[in-house]
Coordinates of C-alpha atoms in Angstrom, one line a residue:
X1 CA -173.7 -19.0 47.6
X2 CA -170.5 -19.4 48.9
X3 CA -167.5 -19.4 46.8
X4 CA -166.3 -22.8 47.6
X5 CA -169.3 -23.8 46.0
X6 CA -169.0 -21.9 43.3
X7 CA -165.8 -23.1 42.6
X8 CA -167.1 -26.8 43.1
X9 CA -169.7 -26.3 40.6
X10 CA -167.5 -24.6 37.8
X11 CA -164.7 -27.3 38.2
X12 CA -167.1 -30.4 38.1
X13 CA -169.1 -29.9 35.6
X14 CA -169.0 -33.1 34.2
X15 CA -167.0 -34.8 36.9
X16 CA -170.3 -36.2 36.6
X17 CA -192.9 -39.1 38.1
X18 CA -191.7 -39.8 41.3
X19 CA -195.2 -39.3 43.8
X20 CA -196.8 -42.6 42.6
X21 CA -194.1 -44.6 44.4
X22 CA -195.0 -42.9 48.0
X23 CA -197.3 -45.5 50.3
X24 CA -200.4 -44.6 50.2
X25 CA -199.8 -42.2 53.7
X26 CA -197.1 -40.7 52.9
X27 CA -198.4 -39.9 49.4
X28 CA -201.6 -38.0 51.5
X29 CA -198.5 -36.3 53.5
X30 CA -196.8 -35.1 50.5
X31 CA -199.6 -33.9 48.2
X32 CA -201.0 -31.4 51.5
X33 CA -197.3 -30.2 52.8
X34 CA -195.0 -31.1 50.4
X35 CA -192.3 -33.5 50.6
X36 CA -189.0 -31.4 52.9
X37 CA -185.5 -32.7 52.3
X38 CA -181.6 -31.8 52.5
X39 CA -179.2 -30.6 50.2
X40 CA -176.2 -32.7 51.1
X41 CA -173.6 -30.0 50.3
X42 CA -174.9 -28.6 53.4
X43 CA -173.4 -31.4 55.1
X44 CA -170.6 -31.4 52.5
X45 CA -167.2 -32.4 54.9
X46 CA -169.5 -34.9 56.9
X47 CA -170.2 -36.8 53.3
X48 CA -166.7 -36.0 52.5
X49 CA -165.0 -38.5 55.4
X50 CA -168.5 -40.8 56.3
X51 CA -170.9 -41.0 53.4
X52 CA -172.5 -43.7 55.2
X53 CA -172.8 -42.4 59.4
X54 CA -173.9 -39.1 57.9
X55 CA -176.8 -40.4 55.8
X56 CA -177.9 -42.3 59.0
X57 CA -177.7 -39.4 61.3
X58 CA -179.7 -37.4 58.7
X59 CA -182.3 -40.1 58.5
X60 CA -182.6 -40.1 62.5
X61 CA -183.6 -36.8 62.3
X62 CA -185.9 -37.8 60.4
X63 CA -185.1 -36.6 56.9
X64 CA -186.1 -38.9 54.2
X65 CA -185.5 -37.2 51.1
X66 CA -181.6 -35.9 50.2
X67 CA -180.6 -34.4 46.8
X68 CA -177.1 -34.9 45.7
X69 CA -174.3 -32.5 45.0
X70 CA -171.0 -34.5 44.5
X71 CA -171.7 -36.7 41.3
X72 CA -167.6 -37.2 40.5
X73 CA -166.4 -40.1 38.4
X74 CA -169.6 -41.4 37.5
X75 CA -170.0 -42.3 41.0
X76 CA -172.3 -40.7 43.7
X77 CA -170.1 -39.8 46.8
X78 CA -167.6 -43.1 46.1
X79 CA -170.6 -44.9 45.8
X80 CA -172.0 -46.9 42.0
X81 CA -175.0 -45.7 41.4
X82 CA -176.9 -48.8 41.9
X83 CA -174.8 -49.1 45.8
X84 CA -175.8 -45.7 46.3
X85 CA -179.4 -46.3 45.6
X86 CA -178.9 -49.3 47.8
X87 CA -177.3 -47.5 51.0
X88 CA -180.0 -45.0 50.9
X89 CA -182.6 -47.5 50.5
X90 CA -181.5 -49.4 53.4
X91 CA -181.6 -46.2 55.5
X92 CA -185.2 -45.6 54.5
X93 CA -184.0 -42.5 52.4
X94 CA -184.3 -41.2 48.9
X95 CA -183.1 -39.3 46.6
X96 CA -185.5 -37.7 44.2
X97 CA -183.2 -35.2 42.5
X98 CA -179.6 -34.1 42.5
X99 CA -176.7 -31.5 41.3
X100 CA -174.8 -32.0 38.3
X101 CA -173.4 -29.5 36.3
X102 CA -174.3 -29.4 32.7
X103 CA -172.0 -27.5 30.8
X104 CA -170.2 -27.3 27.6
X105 CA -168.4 -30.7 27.8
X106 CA -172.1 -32.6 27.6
X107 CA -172.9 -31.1 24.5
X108 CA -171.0 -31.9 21.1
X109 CA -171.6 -29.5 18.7
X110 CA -170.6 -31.4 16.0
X111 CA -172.7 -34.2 16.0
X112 CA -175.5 -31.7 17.5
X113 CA -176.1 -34.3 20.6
X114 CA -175.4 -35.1 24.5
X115 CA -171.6 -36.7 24.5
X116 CA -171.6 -40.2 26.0
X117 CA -170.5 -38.8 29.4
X118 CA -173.9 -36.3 30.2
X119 CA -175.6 -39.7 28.6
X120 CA -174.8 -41.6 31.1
X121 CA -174.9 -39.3 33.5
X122 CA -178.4 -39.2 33.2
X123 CA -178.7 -43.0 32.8
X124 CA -176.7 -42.9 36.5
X125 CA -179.2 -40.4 37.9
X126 CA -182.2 -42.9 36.5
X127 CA -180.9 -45.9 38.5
X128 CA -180.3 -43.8 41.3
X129 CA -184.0 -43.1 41.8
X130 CA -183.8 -39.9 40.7
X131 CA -186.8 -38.1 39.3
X132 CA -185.1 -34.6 38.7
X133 CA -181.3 -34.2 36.8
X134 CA -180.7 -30.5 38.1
X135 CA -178.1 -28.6 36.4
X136 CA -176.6 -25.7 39.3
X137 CA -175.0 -23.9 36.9
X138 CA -174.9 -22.0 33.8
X139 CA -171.1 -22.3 32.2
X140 CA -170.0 -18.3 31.3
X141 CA -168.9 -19.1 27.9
X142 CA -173.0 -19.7 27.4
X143 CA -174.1 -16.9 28.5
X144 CA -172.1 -14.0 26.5
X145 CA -175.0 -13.2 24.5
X146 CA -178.5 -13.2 23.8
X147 CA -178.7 -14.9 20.7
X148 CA -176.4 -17.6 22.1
X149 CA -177.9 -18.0 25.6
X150 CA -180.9 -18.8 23.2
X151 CA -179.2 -21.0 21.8
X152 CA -178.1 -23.1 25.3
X153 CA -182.3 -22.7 26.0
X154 CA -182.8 -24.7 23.2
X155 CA -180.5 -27.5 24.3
X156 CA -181.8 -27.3 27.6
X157 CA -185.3 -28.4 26.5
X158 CA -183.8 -30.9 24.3
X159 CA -182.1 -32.4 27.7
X160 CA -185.6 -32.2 29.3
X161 CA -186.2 -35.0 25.6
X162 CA -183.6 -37.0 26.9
X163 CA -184.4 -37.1 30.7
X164 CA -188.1 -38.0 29.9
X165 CA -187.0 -41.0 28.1
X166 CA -186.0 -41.9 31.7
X167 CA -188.7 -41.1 33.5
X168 CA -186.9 -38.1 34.8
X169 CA -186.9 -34.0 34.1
X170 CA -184.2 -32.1 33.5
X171 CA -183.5 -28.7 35.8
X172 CA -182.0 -25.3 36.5
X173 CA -180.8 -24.0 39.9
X174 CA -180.2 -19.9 39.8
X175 CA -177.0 -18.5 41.7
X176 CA -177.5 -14.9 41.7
X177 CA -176.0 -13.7 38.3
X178 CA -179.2 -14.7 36.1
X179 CA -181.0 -11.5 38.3
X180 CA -178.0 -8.9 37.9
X181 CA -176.4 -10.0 34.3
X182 CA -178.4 -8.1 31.2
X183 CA -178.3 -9.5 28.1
X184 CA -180.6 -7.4 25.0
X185 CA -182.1 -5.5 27.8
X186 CA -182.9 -8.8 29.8
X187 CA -182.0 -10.4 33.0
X188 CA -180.7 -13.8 32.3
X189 CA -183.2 -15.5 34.4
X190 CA -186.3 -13.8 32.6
X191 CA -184.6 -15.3 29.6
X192 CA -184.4 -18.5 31.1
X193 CA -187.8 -18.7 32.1
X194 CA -189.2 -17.3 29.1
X195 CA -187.6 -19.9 26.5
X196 CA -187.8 -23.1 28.5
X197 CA -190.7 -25.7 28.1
X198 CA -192.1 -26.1 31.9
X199 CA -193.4 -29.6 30.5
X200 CA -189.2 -30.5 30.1
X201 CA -187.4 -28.3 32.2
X202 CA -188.6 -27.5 35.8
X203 CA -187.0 -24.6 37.9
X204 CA -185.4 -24.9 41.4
X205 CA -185.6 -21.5 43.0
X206 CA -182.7 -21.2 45.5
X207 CA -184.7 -18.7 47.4
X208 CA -181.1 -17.4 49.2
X209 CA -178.5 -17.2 46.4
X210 CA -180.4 -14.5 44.2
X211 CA -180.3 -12.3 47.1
X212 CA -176.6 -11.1 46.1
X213 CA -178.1 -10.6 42.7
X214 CA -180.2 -7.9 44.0
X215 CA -183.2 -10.2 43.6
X216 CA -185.9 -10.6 46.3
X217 CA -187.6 -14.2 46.7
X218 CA -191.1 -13.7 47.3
X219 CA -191.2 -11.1 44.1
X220 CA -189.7 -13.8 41.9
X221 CA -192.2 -17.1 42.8
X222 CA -195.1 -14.2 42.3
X223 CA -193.5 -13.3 39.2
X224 CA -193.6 -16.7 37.8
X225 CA -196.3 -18.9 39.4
X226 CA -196.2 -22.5 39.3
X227 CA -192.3 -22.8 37.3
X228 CA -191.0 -24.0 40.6
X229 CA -191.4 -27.5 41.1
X230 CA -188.2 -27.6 43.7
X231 CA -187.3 -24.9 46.0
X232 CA -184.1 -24.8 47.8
X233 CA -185.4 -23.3 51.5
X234 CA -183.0 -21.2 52.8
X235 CA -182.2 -17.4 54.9
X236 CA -179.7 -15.2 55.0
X237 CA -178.2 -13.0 56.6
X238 CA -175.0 -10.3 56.6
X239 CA -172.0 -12.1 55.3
X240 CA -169.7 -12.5 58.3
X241 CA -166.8 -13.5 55.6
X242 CA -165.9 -13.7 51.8
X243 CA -166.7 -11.1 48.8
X244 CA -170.4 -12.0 48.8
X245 CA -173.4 -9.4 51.1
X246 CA -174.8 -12.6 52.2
X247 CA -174.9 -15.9 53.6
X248 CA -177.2 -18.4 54.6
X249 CA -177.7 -18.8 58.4
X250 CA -180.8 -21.3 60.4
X251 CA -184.0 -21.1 58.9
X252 CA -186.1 -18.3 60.4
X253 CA -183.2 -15.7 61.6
X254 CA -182.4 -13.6 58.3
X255 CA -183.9 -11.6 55.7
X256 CA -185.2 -14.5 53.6
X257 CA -189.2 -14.7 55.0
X258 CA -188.0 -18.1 54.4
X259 CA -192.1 -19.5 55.6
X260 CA -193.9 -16.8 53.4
X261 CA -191.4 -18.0 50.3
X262 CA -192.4 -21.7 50.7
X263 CA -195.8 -20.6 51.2
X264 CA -195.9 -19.0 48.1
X265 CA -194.2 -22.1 46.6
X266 CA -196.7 -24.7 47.9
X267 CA -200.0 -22.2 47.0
X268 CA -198.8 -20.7 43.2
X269 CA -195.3 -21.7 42.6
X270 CA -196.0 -25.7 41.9
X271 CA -193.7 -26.4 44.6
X272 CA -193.8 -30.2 45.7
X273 CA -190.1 -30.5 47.0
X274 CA -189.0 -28.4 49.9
X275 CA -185.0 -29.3 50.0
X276 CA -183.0 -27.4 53.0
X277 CA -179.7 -25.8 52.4
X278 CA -177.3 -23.8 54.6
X279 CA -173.6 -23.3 53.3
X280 CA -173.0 -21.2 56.1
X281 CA -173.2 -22.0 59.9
X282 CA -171.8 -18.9 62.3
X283 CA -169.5 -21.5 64.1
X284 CA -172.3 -24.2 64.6
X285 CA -171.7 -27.4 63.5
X286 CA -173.5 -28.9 59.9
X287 CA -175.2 -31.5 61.6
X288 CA -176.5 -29.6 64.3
X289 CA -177.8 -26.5 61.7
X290 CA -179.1 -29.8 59.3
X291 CA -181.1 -30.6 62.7
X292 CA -182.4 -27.1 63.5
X293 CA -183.2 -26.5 60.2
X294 CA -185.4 -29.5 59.7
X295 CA -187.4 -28.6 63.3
X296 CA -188.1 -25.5 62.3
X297 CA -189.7 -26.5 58.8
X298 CA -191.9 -29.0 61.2
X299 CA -192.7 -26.4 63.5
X300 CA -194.2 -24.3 59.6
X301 CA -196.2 -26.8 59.2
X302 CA -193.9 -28.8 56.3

């Protein structure tokens, strides 16, 4: 994970069941390989100046599922949510999940409830066709100690309540602290997994990120079969910049085993939704990388 995203993610945290809508073919398609998509931070300076041209050079390539990472004054890239919906409709896209980061200022603990902000949030993410509300990260102040990360579990499950009254599920995306931060003699992610309801909140195992938390991919979706309804396919390799080991690079030339991890996904993990990342490129361009990428999951067999 690269630490522009981190920093996106901790300074927007509240700048804030899908297969039976498939045709009948695609449906076939999607239940046998899974359905592959595209983070859009990946292509995060392209959405930044042409929202529009972008999502149509994605759906060229023949993406048709993209998954949301800039969710900023109740608006999706500039966009309402219902003229989102409607722009990605027109391009024969959608948008089955996105990022939104749920942290401390969606929850009043007062009144014990969502504040009218993460409400609507999800009530945005509903219109926008979205079947999964995934949270990328886990605010610091929630995760000082056990009794009190136990405590943010519990709320998490209660958003998985409030999601299902939309037709949605709520979600978590791991970085790589919840593998090398130990709270009463526990990872964080063990803790994670352990005390959320798989019927409310679904995991998305960013197979790249946890490799900086000393975490290997393939040992965590045997670890935990079927939690992982959404994968986010990446590899890695050497960091060529930044404080981090690693950085994400094409599909196929890092350390990942990127087709054995989605392998395991689609055979034990639950895994249904294949979304592509890269942050980083090694002087190619987004676009290009976005294109590779997608080729080489075709040439797996996704």
């Amino acid at each position: 994970m690269s630490h522009s995203r981190r920093t996106f993610l901790k300074n927007s945290a509240l700048a804030i069941p899908a297969v039976g809508f498939l045709p009948s073919g695609l449906l076939a398609a999607f239940k046998k390989k899974g359905m592959v998509g595209i983070q859009l931070y990946t292509v995060r300076e392209d959405m930044k100046n042409d929202p529009a041209g972008t999502l149509k050079k994605l759906a060229d390539m023949g993406y048709v599922y993209v998954e949301h990472a800039n969710y900023v004054n109740h608006k999706f890239y500039g966009y309402t949510a219902k003229d989102f919906k409607s722009l990605l409709d027109g391009l024969g896209l959608k948008m089955h999940s996105g990022h939104t980061s749920f942290g401390p200022g969606g929850w009043d603990e007062g009144k014990k409830d969502f504040s009218d902000a993460w409400k609507q949030t999800v009530e945005d993410a509903a219109i926008a066709g979205q079947h999964y509300v995934i949270s990328p990260w886990l605010d610091e102040s929630w995760r000082k100690t056990y009794d009190q990360l136990l405590g943010i579990m519990d709320i998490f499950n209660k958003n998985g309540e409030l999601c299902k009254q939309h037709g949605m599920k709520f979600g978590y995306h791991n970085h790589d602290f919840e593998f090398s931060v130990v709270l009463n003699n526990q990872k964080v992610y063990d803790i994670i997994l352990q005390h959320t309801d798989p019927a409310l909140v679904t995991q998305q195992l960013d197979m790249g990120n946890l490799y900086n938390g000393g975490a290997v991919a393939a040992g965590i979706a045997l670890q935990y079969p079927g939690r992982f309804e959404l994968m986010h396919v990446k590899d890695e390799i050497a960091a060529t910049s930044g404080s981090e080991k690693y950085e994400s690079t094409i599909l196929g030339e890092g350390i990942v085993n990127t087709k054995q991890v989605c392998d395991l996904g689609k055979k034990s993990g639950g895994t249904r939704y294949f979304i592509i990342e890269q942050e980083s490129y090694q002087g190619k361009a987004p676009l290009d990388c976005s294109k590779t990428d997608l080729e080489v999951m075709k040439k797996w067999g996704y």
